[in-house]
Coordinates of C-alpha atoms in Angstrom, one line a residue:
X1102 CA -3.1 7.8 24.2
X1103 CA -5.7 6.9 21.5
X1104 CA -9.4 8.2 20.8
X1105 CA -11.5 6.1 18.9
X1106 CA -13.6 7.5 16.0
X1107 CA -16.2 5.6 13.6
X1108 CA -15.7 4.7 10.4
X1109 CA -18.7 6.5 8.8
X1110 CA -17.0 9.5 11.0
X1111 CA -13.1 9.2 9.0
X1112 CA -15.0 8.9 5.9
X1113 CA -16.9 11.8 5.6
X1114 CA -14.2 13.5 7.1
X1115 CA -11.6 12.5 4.6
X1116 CA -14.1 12.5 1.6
X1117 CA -14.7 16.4 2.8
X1118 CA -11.2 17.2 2.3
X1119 CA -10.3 15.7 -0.6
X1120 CA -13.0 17.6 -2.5
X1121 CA -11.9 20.7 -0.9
X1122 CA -8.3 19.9 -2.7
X1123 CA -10.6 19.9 -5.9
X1124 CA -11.0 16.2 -6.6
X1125 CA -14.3 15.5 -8.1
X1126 CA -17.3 13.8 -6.3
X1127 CA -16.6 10.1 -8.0
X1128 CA -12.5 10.5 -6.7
X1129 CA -12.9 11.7 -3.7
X1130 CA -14.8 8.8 -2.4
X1131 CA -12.6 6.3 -4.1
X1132 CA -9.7 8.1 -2.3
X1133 CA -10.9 8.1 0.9
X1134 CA -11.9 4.5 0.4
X1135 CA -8.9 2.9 -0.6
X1136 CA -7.1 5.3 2.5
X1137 CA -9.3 4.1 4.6
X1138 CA -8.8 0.2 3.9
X1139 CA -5.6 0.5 5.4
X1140 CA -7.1 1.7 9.4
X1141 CA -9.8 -0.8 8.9
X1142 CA -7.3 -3.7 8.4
X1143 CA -4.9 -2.6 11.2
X1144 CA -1.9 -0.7 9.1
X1145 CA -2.7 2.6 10.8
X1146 CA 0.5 4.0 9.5
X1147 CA -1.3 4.0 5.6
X1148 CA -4.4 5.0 6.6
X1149 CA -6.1 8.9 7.1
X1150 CA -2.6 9.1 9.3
X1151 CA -1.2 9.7 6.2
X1152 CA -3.9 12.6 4.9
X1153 CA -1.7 15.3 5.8
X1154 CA 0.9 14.5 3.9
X1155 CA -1.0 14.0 0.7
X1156 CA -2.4 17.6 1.4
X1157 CA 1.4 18.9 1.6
X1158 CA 2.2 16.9 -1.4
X1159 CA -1.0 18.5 -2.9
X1160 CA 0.4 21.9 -1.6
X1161 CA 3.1 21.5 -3.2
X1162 CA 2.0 21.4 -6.4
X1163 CA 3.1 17.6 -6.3
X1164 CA -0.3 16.1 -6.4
X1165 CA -3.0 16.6 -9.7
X1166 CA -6.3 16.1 -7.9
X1167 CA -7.9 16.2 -11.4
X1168 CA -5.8 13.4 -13.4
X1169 CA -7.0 12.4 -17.0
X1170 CA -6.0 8.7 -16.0
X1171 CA -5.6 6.6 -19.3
X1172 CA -3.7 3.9 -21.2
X1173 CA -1.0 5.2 -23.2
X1174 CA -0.2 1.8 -24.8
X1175 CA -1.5 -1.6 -24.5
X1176 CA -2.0 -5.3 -25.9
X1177 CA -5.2 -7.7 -25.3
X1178 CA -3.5 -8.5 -22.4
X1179 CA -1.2 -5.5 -21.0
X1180 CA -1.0 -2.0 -20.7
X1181 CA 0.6 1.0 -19.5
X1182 CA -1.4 3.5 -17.7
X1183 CA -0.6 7.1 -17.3
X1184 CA -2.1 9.3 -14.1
X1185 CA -1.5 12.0 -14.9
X1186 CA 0.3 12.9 -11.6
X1187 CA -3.3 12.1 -9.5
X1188 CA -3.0 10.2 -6.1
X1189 CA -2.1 7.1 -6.1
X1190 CA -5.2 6.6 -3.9
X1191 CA -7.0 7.1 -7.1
X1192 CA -4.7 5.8 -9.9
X1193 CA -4.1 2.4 -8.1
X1194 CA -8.1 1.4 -8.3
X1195 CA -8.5 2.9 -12.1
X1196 CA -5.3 1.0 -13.0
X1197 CA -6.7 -2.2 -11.4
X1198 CA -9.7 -2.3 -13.6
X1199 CA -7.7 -2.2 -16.4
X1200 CA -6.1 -5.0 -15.5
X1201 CA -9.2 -6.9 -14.4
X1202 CA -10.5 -5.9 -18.0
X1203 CA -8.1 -7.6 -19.7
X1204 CA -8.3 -10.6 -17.7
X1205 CA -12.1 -10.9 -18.3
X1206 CA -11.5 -11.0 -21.8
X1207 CA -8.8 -12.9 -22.5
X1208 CA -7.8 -14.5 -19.1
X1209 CA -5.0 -12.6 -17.5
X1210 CA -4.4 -8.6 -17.4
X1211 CA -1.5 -7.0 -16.5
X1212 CA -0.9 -3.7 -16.0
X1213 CA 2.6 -1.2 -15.2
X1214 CA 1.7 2.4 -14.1
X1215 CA 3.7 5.6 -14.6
X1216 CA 3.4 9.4 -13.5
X1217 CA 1.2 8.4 -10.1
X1218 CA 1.5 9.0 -6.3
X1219 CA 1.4 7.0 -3.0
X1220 CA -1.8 4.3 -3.6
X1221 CA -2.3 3.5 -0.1
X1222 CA -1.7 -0.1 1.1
X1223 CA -1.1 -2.9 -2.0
X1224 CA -3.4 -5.3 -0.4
X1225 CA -7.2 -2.8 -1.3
X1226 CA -6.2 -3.2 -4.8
X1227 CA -5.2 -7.1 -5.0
X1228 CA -8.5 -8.0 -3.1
X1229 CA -10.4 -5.6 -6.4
X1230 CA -10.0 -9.0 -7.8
X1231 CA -11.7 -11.3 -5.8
X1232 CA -15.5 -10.6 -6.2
X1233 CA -14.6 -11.9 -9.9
X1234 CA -13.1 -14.8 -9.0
X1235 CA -9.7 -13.6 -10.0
X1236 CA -6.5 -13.8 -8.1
X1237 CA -5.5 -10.3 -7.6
X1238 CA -1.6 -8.8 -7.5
X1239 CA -0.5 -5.5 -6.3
X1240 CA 3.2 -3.7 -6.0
X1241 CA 4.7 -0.2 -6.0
X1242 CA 8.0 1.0 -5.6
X1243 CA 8.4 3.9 -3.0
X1244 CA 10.3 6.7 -1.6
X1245 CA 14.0 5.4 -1.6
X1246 CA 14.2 5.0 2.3
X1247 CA 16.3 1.1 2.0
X1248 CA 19.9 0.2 1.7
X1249 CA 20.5 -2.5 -0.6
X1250 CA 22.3 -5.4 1.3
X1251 CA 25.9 -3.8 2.3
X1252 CA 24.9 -1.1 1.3
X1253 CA 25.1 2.5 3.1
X1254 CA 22.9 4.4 0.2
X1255 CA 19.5 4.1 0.2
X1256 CA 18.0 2.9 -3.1
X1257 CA 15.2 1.6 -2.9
X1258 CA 11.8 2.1 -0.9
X1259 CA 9.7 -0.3 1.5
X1260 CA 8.0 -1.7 -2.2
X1261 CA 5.5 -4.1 -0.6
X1262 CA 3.8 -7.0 -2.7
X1263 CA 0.3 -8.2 -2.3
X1264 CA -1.3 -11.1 -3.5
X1265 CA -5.0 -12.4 -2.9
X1266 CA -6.5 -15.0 -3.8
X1267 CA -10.2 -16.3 -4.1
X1268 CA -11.6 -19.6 -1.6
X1269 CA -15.1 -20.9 -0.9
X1270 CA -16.6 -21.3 2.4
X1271 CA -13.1 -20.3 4.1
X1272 CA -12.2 -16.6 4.1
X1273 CA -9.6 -15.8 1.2
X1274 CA -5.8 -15.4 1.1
X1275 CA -4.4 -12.1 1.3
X1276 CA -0.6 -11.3 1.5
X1277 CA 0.3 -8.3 1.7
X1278 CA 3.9 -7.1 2.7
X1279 CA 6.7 -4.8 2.4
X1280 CA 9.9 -6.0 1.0
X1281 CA 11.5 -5.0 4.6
X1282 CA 11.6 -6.3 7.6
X1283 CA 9.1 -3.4 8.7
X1284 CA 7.6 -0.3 6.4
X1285 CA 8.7 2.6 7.7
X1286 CA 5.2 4.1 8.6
X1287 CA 5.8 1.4 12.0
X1288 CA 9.0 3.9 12.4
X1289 CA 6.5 7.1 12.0
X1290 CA 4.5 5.2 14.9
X1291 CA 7.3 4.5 17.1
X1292 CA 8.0 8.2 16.7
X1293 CA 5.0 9.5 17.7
X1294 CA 5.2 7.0 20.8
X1295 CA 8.4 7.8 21.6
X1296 CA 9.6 4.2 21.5
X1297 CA 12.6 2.3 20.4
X1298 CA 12.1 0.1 17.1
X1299 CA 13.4 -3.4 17.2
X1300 CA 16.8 -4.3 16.0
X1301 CA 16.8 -5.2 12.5
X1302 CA 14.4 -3.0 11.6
X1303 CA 16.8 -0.2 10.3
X1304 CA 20.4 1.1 10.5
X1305 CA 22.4 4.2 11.1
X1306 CA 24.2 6.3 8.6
X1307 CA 27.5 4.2 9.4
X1308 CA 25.9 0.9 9.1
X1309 CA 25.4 -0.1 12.3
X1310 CA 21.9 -2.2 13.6
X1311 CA 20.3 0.8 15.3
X1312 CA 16.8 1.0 17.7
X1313 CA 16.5 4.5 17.1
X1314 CA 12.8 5.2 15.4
X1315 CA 14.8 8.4 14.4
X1316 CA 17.7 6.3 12.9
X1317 CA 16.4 6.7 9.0
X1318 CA 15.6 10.6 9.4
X1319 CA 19.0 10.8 11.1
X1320 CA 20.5 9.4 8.0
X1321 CA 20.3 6.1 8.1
X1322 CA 18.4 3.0 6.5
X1323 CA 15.4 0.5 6.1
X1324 CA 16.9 -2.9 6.1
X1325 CA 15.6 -5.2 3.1
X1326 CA 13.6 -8.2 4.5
X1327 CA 15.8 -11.2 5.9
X1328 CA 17.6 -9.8 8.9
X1329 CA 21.5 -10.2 9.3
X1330 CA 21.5 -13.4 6.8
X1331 CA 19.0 -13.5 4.9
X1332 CA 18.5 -9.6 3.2
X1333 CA 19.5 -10.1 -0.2
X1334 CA 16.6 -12.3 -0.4
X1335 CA 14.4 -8.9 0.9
X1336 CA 16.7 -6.9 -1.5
X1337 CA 16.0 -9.0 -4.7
X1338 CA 12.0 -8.6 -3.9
X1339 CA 12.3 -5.1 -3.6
X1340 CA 14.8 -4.8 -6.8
X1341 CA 11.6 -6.8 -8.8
X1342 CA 8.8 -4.7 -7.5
X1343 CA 10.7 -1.4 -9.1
X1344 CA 11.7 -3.0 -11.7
X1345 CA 8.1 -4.3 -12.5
X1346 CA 6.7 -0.6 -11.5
X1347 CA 9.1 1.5 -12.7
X1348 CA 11.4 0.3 -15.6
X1349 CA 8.5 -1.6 -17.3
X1350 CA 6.3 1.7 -17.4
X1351 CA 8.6 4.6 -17.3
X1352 CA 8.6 6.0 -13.8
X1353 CA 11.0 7.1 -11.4
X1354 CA 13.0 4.0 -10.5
X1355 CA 15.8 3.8 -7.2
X1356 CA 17.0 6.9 -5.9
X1357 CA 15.1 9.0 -8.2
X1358 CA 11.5 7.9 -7.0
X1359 CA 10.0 11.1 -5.8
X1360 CA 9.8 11.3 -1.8
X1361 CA 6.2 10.9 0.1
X1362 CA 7.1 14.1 2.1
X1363 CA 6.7 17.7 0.6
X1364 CA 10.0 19.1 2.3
X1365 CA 11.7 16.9 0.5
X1366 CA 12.5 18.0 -3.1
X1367 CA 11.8 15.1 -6.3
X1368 CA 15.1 14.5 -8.0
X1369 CA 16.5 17.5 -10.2
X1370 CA 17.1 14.8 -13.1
X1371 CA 14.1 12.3 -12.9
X1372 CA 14.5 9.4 -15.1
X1373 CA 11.2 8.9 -15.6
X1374 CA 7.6 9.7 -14.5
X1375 CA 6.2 9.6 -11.0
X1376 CA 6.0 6.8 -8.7
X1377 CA 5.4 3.3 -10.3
X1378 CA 2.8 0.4 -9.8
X1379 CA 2.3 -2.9 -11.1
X1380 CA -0.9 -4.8 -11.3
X1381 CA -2.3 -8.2 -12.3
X1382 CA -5.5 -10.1 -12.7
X1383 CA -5.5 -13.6 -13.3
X1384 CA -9.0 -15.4 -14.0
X1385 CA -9.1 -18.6 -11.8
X1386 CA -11.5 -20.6 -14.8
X1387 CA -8.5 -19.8 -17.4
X1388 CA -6.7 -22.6 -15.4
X1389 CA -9.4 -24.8 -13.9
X1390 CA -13.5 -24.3 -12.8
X1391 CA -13.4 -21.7 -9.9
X1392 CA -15.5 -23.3 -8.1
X1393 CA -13.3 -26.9 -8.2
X1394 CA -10.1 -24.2 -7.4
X1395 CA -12.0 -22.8 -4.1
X1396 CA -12.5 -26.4 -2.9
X1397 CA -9.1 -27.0 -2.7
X1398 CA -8.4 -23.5 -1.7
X1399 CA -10.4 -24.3 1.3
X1400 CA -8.8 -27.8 1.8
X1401 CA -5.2 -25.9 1.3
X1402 CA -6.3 -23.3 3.8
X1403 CA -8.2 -25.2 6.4
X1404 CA -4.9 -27.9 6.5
X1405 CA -2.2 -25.2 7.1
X1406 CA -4.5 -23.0 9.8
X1407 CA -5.3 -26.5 11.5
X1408 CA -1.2 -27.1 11.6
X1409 CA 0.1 -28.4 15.3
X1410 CA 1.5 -25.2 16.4
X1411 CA 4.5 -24.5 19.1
X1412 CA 2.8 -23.8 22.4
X1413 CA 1.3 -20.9 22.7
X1414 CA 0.6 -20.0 19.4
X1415 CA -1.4 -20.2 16.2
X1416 CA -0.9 -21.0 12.8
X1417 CA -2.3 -18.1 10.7
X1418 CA -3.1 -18.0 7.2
X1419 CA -2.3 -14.2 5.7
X1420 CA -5.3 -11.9 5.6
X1421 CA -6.3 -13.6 8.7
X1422 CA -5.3 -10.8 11.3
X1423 CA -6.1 -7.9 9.0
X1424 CA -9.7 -9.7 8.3
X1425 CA -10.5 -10.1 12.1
X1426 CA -9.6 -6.1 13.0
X1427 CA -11.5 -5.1 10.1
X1428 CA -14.6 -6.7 11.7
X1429 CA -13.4 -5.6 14.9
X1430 CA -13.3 -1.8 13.6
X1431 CA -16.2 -1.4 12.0
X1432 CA -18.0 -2.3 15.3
X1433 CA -15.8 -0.4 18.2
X1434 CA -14.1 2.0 15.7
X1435 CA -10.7 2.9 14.4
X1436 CA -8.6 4.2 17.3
X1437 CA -6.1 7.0 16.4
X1438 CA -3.2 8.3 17.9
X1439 CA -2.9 12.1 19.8
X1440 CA -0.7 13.4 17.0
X1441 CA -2.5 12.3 14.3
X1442 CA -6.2 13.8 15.7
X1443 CA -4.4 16.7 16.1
X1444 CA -3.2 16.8 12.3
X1445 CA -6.5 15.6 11.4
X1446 CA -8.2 18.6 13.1
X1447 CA -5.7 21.3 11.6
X1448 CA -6.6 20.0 8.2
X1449 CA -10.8 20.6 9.5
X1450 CA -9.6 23.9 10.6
X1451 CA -7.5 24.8 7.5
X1452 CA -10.6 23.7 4.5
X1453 CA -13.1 24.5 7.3
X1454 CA -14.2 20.9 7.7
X1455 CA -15.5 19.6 11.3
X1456 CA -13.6 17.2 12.7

């Protein structure tokens, strides 16, 4: 069961009660913005599905929602970025302009974050770059939630990449993934309707493939993209994303990156700061004129989507799905499931903000 509300509707919504946790005007809306780029797209289990838990997190004295967000060292072209312990929501887009600095200036910018929270989906901060005809890259390490191939520990979290990329007249390429064969907000769904997750998707606590959406809170794991062959080749993605996020800037890295829910406690003996991010900006015209690039970004594009297909089906170019239920939503609406309105409405009871 699902009730569909607007988007101007979620936003001031959401915008409300992040000021109520004390974030000012300007981070607020940039919060509730980059939240709210994950229901547009379609990954409803990023989006204001998640506001409750940032209000725990906030609760628990987890969450700054007045970061002094800054570089604490950098060269022309890279930097470390502190936030302070602010949302990732807000860290992720002030980090990305650092990076998009840089690469104005001097061509590329890259840019490894410490001491932040939870950013949202990767993909709203890789697509930051494409109004400057930049290609735009996005990762975060996560909650440690995934067993390393043969593995029965969980050390590592879902640690998506995204990547987008700049075309002409065609619409641009956005890739944005987890390093699993599903993140486990699809689990949270499945949860909350009470259906079995495909096999693959995670394992029990003895190792066993397991279609229980409960299987990871039961003690079990996220299994690293590739399925039954092919997950070291998920593992080793997820390995570079915290490596990139974490080791590179000095935040939590493997099992000691700091849980997404506020029951759970952060390590007793953190070996660094936070949750990690890693972002880059690459000018297109430091490699070749944009608009010669977009051409053949369009030719590239319009030669795989036009691909003889297997009957029945399509061939897609990524961003392509996303891009169409965004349109879609901002038309019809984002539809939201019974558990989350009701969540949604505590929180409007709780900072006395209608839903």
């Amino acid at each position: 069961m699902t009730t569909t509300f607007s988007y101007t509707h979620l936003f001031s919504f959401t915008e409300a009660v992040f000021r109520s946790m004390g974030c000012p005007a300007a981070d607020a809306t940039l919060a509730t913005e980059t939240l709210l780029s994950a229901d547009l797209r379609g990954i409803d289990s990023h989006g204001v599905a998640r506001l409750i838990g940032y209000v725990r997190l906030w609760e628990a004295g987890r969450i700054n929602p007045t970061p002094r967000v800054g570089v604490t060292y950098e060269t022309p072209s890279t930097a470390v970025v502190d936030g302070d312990g602010g949302l990732g929501l807000v860290v992720g887009p002030k980090a990305m302009d650092v990076a998009l600095e840089k690469a104005r200036q001097v061509g590329t910018g890259w840019v490894s974050v410490k001491n932040s929270n939870h950013f949202g989906i990767a993909g709203y901060h890789a697509m930051k770059a494409l109004a400057h005809d930049m290609i735009g890259l996005a990762m975060t390490n996560a909650s440690p939630l995934v067993a390393p191939t043969y593995s029965l520990e969980r050390l590592l979290g879902t640690n998506p990449i995204a990547v987008a990329v700049p075309a002409g007249e065609q619409p641009d390429f956005v890739l944005d993934m987890a390093t699993t064969t599903a993140a486990n907000g699809k689990l949270e769904i499945a949860q909350r309707k009470q259906l079995p997750i495909p096999e693959g998707w995670a394992q029990d606590a003895t190792g066993a493939g397991s279609s229980d959406a409960n299987a990871v809170k039961n003690g079990g794991a996220l299994l690293p993209l590739g399925g039954a062959t092919g997950s070291h080749k998920g593992y080793g993605l997820g390995a570079v994303v915290d490596i990139f996020s974490a080791v590179l800037s000095g935040a939590n890295y493997g099992p000691w990156v700091p849980p997404f829910v506020a029951f759970l406690q952060p390590s007793a003996n953190p070996v660094g700061q936070g949750l990690g991010h890693f972002f880059g900006a690459m000018r297109v015209d430091a490699f070749r004129p944009a608009d010669e690039f977009k051409a053949h970004m369009d030719n590239w594009i319009t030669t795989f989507r036009g691909a003889q297909a297997v009957p029945g089906q399509q061939v897609l170019i990524p961003g392509d799905p996303e891009r169409e239920t965004s349109a879609q939503r901002l038309l019809d609406g984002i539809p939201l499931l019974e558990p989350v309105v009701r969540d949604l409405e505590m929180l409007g009871a709780k900072f006395g903000v209608k839903f």
